[in-house]
Tab-separated table of C-alpha atoms (C1' of nucleotides) in Angstrom:
chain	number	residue	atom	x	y	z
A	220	UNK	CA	-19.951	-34.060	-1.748
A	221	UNK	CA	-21.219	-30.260	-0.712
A	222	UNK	CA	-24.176	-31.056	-2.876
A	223	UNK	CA	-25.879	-33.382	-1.031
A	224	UNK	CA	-28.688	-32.677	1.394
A	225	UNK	CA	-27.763	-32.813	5.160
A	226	UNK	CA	-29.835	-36.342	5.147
A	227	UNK	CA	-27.598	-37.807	2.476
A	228	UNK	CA	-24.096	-36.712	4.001
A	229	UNK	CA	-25.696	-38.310	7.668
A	230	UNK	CA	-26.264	-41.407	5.726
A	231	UNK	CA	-23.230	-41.540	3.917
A	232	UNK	CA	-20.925	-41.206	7.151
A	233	UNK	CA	-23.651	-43.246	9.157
A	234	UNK	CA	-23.105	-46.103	7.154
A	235	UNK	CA	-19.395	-45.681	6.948
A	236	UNK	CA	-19.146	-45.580	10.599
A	237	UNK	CA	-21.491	-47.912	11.814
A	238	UNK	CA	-20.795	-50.723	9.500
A	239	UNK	CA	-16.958	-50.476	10.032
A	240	UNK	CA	-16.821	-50.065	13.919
A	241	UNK	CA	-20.259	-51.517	14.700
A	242	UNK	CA	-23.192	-49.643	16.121
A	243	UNK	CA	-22.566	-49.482	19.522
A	244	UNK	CA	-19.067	-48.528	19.398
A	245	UNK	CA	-19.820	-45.124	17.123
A	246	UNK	CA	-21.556	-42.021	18.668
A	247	UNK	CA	-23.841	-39.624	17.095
A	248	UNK	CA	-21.877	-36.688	17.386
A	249	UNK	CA	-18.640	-38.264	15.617
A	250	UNK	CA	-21.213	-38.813	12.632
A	251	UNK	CA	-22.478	-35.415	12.754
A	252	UNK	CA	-19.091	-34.470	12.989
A	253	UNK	CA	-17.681	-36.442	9.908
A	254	UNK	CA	-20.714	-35.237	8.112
A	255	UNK	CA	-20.007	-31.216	9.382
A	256	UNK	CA	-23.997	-31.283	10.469
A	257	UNK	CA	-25.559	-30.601	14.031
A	258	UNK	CA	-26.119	-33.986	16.272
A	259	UNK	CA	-29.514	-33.081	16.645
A	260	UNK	CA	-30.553	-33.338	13.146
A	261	UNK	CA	-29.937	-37.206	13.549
A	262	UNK	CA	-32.977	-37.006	15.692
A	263	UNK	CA	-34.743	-34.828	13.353
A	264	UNK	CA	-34.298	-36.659	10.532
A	265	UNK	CA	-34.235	-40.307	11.588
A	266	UNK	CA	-35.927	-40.364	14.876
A	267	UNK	CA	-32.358	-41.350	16.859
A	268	UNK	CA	-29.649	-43.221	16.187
A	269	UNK	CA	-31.467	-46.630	15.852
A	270	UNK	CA	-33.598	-45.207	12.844
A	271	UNK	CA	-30.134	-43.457	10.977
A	272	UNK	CA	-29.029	-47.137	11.649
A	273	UNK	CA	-31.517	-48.890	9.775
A	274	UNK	CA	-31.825	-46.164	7.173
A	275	UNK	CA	-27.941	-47.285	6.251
A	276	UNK	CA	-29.197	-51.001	6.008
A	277	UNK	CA	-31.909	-49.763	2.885
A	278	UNK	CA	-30.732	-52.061	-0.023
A	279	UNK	CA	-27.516	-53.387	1.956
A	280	UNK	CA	-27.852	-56.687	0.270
A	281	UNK	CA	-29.822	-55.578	-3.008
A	282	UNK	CA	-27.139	-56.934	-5.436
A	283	UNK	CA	-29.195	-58.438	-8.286
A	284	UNK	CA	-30.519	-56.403	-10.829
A	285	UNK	CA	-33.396	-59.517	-11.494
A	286	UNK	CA	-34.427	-61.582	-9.116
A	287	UNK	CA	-31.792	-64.471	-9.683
A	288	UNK	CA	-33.041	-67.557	-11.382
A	289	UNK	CA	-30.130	-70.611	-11.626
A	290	UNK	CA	-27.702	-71.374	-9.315
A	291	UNK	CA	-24.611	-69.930	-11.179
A	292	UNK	CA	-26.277	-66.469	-11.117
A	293	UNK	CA	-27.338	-67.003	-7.659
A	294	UNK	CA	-23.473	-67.657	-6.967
A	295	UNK	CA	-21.822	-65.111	-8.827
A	296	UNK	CA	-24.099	-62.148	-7.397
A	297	UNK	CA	-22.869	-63.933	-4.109
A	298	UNK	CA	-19.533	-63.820	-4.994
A	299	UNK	CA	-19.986	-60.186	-5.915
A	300	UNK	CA	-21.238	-59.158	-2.735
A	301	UNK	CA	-18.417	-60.567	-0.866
A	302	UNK	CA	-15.432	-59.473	-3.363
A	303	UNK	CA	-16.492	-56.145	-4.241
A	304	UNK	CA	-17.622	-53.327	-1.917
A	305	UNK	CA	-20.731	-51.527	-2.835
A	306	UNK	CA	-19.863	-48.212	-4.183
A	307	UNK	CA	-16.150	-47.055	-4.091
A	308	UNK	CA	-12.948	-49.117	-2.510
A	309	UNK	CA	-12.819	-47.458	0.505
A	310	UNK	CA	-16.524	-47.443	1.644
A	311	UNK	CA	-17.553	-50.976	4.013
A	312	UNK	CA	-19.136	-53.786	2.592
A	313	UNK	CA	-22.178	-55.850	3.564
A	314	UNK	CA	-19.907	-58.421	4.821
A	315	UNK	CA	-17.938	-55.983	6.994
A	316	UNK	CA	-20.958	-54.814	8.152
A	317	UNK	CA	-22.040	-58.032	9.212
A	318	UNK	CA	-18.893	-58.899	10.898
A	319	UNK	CA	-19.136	-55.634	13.214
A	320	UNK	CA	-22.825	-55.855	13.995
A	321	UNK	CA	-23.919	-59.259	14.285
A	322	UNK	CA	-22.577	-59.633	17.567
A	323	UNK	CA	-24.015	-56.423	18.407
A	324	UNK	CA	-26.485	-56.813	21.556
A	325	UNK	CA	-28.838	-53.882	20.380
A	326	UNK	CA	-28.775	-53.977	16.467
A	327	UNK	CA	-27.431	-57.685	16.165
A	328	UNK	CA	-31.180	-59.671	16.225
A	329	UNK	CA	-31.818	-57.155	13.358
A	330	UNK	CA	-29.071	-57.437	11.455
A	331	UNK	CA	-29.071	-61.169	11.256
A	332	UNK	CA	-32.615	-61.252	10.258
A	333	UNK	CA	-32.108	-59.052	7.486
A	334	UNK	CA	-29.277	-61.315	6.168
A	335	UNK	CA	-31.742	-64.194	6.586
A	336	UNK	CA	-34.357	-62.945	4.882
A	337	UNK	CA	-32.917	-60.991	2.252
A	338	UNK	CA	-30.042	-63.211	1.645
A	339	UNK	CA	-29.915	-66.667	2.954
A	340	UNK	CA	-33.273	-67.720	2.078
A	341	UNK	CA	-32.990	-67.515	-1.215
A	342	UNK	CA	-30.000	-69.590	-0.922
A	343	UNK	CA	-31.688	-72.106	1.251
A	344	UNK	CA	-34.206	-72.531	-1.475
A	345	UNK	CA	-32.023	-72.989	-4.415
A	346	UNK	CA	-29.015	-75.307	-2.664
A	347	UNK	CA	-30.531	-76.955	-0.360
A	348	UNK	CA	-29.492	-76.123	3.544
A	349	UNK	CA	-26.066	-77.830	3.917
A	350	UNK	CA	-24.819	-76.800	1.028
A	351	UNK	CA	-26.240	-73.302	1.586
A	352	UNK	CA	-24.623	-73.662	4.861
A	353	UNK	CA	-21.507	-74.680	3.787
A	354	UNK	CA	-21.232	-72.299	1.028
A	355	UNK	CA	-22.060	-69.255	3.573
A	356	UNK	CA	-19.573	-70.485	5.285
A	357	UNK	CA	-16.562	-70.508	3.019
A	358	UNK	CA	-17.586	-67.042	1.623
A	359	UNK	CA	-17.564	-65.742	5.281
A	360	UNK	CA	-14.116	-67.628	6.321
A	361	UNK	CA	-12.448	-65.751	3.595
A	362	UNK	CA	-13.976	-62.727	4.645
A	363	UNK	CA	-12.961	-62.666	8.011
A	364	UNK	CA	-9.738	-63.860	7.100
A	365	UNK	CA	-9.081	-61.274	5.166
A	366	UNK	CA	-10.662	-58.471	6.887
A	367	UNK	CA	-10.924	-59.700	10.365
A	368	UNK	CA	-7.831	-61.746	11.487
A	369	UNK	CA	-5.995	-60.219	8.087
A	370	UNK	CA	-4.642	-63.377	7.532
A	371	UNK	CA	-1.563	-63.790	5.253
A	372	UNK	CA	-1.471	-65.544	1.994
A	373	UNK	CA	-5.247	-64.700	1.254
A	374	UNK	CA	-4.813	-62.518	-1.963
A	375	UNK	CA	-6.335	-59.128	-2.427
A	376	UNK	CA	-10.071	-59.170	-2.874
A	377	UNK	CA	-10.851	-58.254	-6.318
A	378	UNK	CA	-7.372	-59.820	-7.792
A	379	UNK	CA	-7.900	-62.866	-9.910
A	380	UNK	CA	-5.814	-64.895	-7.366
A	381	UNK	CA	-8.513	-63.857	-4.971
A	382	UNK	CA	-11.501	-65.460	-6.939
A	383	UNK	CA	-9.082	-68.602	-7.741
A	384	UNK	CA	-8.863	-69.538	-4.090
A	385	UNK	CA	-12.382	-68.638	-3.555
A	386	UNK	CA	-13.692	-70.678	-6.433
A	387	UNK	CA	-11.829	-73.601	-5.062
A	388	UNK	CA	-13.746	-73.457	-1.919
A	389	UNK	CA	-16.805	-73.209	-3.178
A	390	UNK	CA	-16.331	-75.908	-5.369
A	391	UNK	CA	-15.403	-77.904	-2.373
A	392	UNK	CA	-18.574	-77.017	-0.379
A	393	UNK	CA	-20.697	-78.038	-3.408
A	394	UNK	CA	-19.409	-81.340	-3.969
A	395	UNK	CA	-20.819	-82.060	-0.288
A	396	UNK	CA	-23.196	-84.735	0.234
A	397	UNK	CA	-24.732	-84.893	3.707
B	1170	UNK	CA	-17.904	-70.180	42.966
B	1171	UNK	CA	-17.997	-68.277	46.252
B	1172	UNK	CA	-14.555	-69.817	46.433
B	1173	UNK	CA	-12.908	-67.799	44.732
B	1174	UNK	CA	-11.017	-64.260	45.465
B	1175	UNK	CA	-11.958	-61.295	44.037
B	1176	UNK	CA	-9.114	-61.194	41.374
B	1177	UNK	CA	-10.639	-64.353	40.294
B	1178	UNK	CA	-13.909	-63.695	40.241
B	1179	UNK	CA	-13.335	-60.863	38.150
B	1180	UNK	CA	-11.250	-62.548	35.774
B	1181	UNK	CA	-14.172	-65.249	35.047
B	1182	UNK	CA	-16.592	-62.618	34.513
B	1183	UNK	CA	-14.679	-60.049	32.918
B	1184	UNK	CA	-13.413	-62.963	29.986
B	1185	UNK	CA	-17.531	-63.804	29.870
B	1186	UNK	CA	-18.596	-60.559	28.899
B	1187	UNK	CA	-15.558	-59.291	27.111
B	1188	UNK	CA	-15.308	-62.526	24.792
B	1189	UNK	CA	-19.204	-62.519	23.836
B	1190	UNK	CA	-20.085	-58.907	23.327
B	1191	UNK	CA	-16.466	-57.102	22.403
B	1192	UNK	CA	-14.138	-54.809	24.894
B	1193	UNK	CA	-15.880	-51.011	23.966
B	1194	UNK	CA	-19.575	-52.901	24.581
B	1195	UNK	CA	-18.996	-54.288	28.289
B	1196	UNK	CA	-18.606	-51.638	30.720
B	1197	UNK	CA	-16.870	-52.120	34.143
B	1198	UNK	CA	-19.864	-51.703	36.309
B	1199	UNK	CA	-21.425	-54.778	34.305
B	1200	UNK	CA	-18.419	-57.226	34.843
B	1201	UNK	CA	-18.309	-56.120	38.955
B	1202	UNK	CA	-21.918	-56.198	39.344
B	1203	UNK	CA	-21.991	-59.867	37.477
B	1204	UNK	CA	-18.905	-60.803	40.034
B	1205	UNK	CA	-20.475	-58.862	43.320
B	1206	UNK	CA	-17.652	-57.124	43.502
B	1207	UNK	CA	-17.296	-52.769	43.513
B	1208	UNK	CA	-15.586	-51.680	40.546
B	1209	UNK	CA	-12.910	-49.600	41.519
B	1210	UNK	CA	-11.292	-53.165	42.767
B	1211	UNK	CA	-10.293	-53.230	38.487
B	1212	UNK	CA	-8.662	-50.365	38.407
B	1213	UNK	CA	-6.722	-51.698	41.979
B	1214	UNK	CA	-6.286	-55.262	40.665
B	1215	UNK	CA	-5.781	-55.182	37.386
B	1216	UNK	CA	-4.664	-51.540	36.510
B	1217	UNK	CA	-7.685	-50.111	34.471
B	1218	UNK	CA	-10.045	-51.512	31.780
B	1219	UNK	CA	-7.329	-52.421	29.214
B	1220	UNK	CA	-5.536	-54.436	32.231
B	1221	UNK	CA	-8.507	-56.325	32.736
B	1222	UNK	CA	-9.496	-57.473	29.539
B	1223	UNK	CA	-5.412	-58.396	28.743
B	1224	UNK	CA	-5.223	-60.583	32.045
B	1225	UNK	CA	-8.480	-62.476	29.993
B	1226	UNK	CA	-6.066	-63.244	27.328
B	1227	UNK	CA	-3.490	-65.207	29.264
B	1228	UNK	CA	-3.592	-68.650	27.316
B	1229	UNK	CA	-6.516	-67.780	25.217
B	1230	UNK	CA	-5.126	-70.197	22.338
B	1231	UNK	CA	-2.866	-72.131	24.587
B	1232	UNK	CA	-4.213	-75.814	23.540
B	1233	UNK	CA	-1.432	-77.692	22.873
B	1234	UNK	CA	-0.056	-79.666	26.357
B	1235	UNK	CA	3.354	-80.172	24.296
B	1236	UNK	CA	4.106	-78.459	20.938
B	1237	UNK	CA	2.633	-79.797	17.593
B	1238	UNK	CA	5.370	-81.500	15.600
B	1239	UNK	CA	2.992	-82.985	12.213
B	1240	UNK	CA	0.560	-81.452	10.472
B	1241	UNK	CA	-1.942	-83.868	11.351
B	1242	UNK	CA	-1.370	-83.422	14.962
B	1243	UNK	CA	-1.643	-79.173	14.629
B	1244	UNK	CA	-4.753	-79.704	12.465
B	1245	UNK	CA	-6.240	-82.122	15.338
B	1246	UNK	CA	-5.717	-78.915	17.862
B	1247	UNK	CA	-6.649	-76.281	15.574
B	1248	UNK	CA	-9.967	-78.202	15.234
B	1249	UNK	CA	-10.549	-78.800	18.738
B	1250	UNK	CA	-9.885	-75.127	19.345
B	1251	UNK	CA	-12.606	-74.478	17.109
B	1252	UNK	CA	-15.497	-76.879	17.435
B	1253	UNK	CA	-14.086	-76.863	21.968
B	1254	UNK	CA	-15.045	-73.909	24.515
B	1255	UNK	CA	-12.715	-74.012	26.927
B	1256	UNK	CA	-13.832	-74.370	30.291
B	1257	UNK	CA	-17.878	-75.080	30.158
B	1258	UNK	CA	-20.249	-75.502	27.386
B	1259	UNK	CA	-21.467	-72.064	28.303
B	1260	UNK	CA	-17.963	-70.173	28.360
B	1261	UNK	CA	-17.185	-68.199	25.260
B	1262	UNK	CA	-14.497	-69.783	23.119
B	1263	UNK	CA	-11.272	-68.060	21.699
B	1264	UNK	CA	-12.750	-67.797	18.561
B	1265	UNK	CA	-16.182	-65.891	19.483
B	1266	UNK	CA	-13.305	-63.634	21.540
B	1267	UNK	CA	-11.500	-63.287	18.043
B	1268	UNK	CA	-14.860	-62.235	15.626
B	1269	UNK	CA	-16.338	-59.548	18.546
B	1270	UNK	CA	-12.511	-58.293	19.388
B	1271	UNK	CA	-10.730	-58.340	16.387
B	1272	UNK	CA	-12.618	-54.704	14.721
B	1273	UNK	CA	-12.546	-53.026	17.872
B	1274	UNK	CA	-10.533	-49.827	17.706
B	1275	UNK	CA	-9.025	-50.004	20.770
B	1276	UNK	CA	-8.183	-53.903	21.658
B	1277	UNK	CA	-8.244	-55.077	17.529
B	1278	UNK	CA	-4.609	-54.710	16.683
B	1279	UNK	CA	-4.049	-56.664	20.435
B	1280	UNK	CA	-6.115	-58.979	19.730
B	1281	UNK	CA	-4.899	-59.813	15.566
B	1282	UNK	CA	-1.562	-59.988	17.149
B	1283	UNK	CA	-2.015	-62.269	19.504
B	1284	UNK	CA	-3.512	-64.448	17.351
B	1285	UNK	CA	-1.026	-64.116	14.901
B	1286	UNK	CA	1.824	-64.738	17.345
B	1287	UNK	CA	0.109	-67.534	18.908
B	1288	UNK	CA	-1.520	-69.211	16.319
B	1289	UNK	CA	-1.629	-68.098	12.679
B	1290	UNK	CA	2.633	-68.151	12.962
B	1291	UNK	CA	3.188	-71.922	13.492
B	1292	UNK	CA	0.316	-72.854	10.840
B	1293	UNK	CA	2.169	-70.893	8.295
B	1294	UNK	CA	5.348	-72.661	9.279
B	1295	UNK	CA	3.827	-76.012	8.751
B	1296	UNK	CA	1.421	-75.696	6.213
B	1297	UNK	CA	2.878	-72.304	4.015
B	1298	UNK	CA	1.052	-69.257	3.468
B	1299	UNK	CA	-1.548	-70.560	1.203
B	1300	UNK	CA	-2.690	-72.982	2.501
B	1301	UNK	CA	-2.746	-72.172	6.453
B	1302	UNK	CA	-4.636	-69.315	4.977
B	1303	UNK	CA	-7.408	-71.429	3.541
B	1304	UNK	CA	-7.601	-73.225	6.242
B	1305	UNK	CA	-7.759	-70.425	8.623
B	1306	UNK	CA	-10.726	-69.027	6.198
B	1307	UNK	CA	-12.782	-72.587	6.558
B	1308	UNK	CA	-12.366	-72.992	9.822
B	1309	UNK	CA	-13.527	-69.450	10.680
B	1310	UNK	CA	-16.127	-69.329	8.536
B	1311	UNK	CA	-18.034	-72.154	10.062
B	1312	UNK	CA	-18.028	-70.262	13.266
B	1313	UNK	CA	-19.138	-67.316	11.482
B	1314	UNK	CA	-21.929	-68.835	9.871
B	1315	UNK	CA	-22.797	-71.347	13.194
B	1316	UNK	CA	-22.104	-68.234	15.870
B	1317	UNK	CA	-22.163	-65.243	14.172
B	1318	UNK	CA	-25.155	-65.738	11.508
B	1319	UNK	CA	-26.749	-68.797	13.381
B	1320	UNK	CA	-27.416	-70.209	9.697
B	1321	UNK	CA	-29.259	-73.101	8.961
B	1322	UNK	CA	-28.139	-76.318	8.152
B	1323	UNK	CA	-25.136	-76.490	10.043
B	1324	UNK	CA	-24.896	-78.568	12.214
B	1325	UNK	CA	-24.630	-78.124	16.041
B	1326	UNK	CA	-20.819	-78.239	17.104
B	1327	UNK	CA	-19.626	-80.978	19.176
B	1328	UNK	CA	-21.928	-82.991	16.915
B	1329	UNK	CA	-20.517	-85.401	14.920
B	1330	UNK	CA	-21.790	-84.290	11.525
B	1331	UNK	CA	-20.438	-80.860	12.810
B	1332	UNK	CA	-16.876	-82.669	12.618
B	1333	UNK	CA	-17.651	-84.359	8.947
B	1334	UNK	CA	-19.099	-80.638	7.288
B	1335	UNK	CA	-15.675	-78.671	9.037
B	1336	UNK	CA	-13.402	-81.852	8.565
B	1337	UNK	CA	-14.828	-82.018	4.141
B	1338	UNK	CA	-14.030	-78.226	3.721
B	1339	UNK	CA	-10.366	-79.025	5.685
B	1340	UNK	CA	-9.625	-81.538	3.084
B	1341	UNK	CA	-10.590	-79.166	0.129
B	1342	UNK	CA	-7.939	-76.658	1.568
B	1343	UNK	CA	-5.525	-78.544	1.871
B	1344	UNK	CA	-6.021	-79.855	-1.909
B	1345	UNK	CA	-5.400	-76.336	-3.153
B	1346	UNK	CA	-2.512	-75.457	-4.946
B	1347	UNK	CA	-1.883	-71.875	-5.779
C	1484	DA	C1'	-45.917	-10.587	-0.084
C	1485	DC	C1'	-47.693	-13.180	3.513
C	1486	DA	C1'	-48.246	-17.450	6.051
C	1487	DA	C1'	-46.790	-21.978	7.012
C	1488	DA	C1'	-44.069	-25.744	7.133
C	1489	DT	C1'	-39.617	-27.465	7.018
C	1490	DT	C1'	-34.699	-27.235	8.368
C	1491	DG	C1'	-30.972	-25.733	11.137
C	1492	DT	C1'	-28.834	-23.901	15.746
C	1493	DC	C1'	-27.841	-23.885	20.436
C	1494	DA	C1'	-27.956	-25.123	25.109
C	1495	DA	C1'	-29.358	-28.042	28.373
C	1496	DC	C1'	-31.138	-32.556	30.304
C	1497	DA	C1'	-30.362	-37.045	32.631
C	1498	DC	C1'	-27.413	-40.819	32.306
C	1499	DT	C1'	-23.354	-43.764	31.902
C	1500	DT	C1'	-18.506	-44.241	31.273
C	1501	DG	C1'	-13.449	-45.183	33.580
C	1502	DT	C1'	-10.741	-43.561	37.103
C	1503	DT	C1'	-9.138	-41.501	41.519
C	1504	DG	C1'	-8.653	-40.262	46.399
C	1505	DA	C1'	-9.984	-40.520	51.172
C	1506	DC	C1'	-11.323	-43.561	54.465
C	1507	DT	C1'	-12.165	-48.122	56.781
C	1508	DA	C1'	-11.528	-53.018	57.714
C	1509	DT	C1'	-8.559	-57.014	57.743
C	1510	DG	C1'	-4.737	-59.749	58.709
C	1511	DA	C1'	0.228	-60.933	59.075
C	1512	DG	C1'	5.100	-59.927	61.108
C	1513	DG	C1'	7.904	-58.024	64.644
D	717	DC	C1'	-0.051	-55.134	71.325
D	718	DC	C1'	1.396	-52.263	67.747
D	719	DT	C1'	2.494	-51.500	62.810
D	720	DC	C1'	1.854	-51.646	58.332
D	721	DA	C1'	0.861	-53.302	53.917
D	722	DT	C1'	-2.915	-55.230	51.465
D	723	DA	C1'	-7.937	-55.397	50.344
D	724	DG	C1'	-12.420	-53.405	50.221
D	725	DT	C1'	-15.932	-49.372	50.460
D	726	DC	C1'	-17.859	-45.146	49.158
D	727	DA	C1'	-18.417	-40.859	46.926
D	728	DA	C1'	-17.017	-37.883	43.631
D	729	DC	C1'	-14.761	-36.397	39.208
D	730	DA	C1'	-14.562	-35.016	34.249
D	731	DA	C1'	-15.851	-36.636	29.960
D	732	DG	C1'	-18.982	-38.450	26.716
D	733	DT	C1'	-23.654	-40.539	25.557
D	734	DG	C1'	-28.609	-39.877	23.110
D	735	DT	C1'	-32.359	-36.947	23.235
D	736	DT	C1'	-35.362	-32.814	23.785
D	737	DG	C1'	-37.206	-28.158	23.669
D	738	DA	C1'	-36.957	-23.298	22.582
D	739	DC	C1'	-35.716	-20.375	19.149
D	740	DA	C1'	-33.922	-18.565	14.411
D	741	DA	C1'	-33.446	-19.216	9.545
D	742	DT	C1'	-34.918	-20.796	5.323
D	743	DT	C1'	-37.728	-22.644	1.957
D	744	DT	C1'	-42.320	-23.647	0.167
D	745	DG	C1'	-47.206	-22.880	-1.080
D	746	DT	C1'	-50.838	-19.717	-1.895
DNA sequence: ACAAATTGTCAACACTTGTTGACTATGAGG
DNA sequence: CCTCATAGTCAACAAGTGTTGACAATTTGT
């Protein structure tokens, strides 16, 4: 971790920070701090805190390697995004960061569009909207389940008991016809 | 409105703001401003900040008029809790309080109990773990996806075909067996 | 080696935060 | 009427916010 660039430790923390505890509730200098760098630099490198922000959303929901093609690739890359977390355990996902920053008056417009565009969409086109809907919506319910409301008897993510209960819900919002 | 005496008109306000943008992300000069009131009448009234946004909690998932017995009669609550706001159409519901309170650092573990306590406990009793928690997921994740991610293609709440999406993905969790 | 651009350091800025204390109505009980 | 507790007003506080400018250090290009 001491060889990376004072950019790429502001990033690092940045994102940790800001997608677990949502933008507005993290300050500058507690990222500087976690990154052992000078608050100004944020300014320097970024521009402010809004830019370090949505350098930390570069590639948030980039998950396919190839554009996806059929639904059941579409849906396991989905299912990726919301059971695994992007680089190690411990680091916030794209889900958590949704959860945190959605509702966020400054950042939350953003954020949401993002999603939309980058995610959503491409669901919209291949389901159809109510199932896209629907299936959002079951993928989301687990995660703030899980992660929000830490719900028991919700599995671990990642544990095959996990993806069973998942699976079944999907299944569920598939077989839906308007 | 006028009506009212300055505990109350706090109160209204202070569960407005608190419930729709999260406790760290309303300040105390915003709720007294929105109630014309000064703001060192929280600190007298209600104690501090923390006071103020408990006293919002007092029978935030209090929707039963008697206890639920059946299942079908808990599920019939649970649902109106979530597709209901309490007072108004305009008032926040307990469940937007739940997804922009439930990460916070300093109200989350509050707030998860409560729920928990309130809510989450007798569902488990009735239903066991698994399946209260897959019901818990589907019925949160349509409010994610309708409040938090305004997605397309579900339908507007209160609708009827809102009922018919939330009530199909009910069924499927309750159809689960682990 | 020199000049120039980039990167880092430090202190200050204007502003907002929650909370407190002194002071002034206001109104009820003796 | 006097007293006294409750309610409201106002100004100040220490702490924390994002951002900026002046300066030093370091790296880069020639």
């Amino acid at each position: 971790m001491s060889e990376m660039n004072t950019k790429e430790k502001l990033l690092l923390h940045a994102r940790r920070r800001f997608w677990t505890n949502g933008y507005s509730n993290v300050s500058l200098r507690q990222i500087a701090s976690a990154a052992g760098v000078d608050v100004a630099l944020v300014s320097r490198h970024f521009g402010g805190k809004l830019g370090l922000f949505e350098a930390t959303l570069e590639g948030a929901f980039n998950i396919f390697e190839t554009p996806p093609t059929s639904e059941t690739e579409l849906i396991e890359a989905f299912v990726r995004l919301f059971t695994e977390t992007p680089r190690t355990q411990t680091e916030p996902s794209a889900v958590t960061m949704l959860l945190t920053n959605s509702f966020d008056e400054e950042v939350g417009s953003l954020v949401r569009d993002l999603y939309d565009r980058q995610f959503q969409q491409s669901l919209r086109d291949l389901l159809g909207p109510e199932r896209a809907a629907l299936f959002a919506a079951v993928v989301f319910g687990f995660s703030v389940a899980e992660k929000s409301l830490q719900v028991d008897g919700i599995a671990a993510p990642s544990s095959a008991e996990y993806r069973r209960q998942l699976e079944h819900l999907i299944h569920a919002a598939f077989s839906y016809s308007g």
